[in-house]
XYZ file of C-alpha atoms in Angstrom:
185
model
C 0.000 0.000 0.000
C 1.148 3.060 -1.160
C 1.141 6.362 1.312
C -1.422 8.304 -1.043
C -3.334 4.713 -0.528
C -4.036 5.149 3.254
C -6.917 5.161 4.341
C -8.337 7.521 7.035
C -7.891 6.140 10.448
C -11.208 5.415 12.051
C -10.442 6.624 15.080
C -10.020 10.332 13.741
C -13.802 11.707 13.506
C -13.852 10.850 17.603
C -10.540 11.706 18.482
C -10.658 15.580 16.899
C -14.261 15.671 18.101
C -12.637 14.917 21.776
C -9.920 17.839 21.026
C -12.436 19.991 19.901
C -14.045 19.743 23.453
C -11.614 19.326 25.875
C -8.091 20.251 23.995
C -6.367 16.997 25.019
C -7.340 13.366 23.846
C -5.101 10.253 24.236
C -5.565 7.911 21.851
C -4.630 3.970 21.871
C -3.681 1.787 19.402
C -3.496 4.873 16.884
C -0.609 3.266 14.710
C -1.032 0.100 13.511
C 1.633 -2.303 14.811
C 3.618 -2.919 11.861
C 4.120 0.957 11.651
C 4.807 1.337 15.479
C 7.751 -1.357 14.986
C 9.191 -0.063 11.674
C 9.286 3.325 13.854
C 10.686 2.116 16.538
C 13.226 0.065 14.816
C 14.302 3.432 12.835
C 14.693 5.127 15.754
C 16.677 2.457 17.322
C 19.022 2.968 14.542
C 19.428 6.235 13.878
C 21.571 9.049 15.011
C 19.583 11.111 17.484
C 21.228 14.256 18.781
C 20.799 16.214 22.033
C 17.746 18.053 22.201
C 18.145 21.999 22.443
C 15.674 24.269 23.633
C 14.188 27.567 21.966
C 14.096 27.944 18.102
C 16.685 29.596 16.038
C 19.134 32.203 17.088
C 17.645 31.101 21.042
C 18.081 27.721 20.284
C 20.511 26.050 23.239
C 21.576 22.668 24.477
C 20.704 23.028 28.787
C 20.769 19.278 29.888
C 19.219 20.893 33.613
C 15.913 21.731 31.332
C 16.576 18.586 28.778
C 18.274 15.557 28.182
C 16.644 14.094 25.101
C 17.962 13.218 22.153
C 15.937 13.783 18.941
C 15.975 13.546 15.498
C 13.563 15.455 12.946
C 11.969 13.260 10.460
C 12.177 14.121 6.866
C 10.539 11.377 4.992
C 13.287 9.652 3.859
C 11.791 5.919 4.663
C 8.208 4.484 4.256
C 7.421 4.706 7.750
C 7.922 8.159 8.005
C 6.122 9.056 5.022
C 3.396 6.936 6.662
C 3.367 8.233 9.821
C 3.286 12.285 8.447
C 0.433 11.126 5.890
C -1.447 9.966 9.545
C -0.090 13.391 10.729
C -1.984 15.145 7.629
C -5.116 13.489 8.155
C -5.096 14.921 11.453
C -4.546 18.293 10.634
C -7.256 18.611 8.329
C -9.535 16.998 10.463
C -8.543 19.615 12.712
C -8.881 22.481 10.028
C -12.110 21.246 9.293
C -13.998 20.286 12.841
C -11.653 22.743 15.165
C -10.798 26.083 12.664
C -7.174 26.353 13.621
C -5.520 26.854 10.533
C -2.554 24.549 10.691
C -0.544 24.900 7.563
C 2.145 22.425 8.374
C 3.248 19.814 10.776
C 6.538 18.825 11.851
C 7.795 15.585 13.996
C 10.892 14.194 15.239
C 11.852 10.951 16.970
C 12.997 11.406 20.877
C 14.957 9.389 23.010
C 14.626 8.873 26.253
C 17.680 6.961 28.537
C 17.786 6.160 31.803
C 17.833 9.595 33.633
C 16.421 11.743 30.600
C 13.618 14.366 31.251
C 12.167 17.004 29.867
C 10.896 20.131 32.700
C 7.646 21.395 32.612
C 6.941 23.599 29.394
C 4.472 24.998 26.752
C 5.075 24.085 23.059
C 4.201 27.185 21.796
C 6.673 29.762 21.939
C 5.928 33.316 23.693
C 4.720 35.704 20.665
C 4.444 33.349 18.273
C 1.195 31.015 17.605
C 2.909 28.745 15.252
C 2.844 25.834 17.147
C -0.683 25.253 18.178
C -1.500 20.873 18.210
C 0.958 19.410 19.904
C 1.200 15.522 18.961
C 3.383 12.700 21.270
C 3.348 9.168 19.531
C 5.225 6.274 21.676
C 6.696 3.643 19.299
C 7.514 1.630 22.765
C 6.099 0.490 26.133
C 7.854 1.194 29.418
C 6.621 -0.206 32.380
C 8.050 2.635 34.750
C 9.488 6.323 34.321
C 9.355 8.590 31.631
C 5.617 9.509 31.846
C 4.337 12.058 30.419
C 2.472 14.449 32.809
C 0.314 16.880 31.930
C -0.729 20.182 33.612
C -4.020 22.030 33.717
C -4.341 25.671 32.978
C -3.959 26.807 36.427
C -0.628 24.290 36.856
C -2.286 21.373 38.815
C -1.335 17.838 37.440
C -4.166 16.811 35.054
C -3.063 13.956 33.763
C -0.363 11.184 33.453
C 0.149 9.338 30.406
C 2.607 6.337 30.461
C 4.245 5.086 27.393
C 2.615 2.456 25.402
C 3.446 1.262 22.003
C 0.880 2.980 19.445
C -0.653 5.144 22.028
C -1.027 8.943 20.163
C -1.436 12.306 22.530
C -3.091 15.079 21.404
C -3.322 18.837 22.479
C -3.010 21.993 22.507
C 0.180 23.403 22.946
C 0.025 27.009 23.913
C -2.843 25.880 26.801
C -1.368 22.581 28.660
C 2.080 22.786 30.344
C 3.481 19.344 30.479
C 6.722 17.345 31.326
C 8.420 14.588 30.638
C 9.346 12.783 33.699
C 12.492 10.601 34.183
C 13.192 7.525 32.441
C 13.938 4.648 34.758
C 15.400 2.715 31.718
């Protein structure tokens, strides 16, 4: 099957319709497997580097905020062509039922080892609404660490989300501060 072949994931109608309402939906099983592994095993392979923090000229490496390594996918295999089509389908869905007005997505593997984190931040950066759905997809399961917690508006834990191969996060980046919590492994 061909990327332009996919088909729309039948979970998407719900899952913006949950966004629209609440600005945060966590969806399982969103990949299918095959996808999830060919991901994963990518990702396995490939040469992450330390995550920075800010964009640009601001952009800095401060492993006290950040010690993830990432790596910013470009299309260059099957599965990644794959898994931005899924990432198009969303954003239209989200065009259509939500009015946003994204006009492009971007995604990037990350890499969490024992120790890594990420502190509590927004996605979207101050004066600038470019980034407005944030999207985490976990190619593997962990059994402890490296949660992903999620803050309400007025900064009180809303809710945890541990990794789970397949499982897709939704929302919306300028509203939910959020962390990435230590990996144990």
């Amino acid at each position: 099957m061909t990327v332009s072949q996919l088909p729309e994931p039948v979970w998407l109608a719900d899952a913006v319709e949950q966004f629209y309402l609440h600005g945060l939906v966590v969806i399982p099983e969103a990949l299918p497997a095959s996808l999830c592994q060919q991901l994963c095993d990518e990702a396995q392979q490939a040469q992450l580097k330390p995550a920075g923090i800010g964009r640009g000229q601001d952009l800095q490496l401060d492993p006290d905020i950040r010690r993830d390594q990432t790596l910013w996918l470009d299309g260059s295999s099957d599965a990644q062509q794959q898994y931005l089509a899924l990432m198009s389908f969303i954003q239209q869905a989200a065009n259509r039922s939500c009015f946003i007005g994204l006009t492009h997505h971007e995604a990037h593997f990350a890499r969490y080892q024992r120790g890594d984190f990420y502190q509590k931040h927004l996605d979207a950066f101050t004066g600038r609404s470019s980034r407005v759905l944030t999207t985490v997809c976990y190619l593997n399961d962990v059994a402890s660490g490296g949660a992903l917690q999620i803050y309400s508006e007025n900064d009180t834990p809303l809710l945890q989300v541990q990794p789970q191969a397949s499982t897709l996060v939704l929302f919306e980046s300028a509203r939910f501060p959020h962390e990435v919590l230590p990996a144990d492994s």
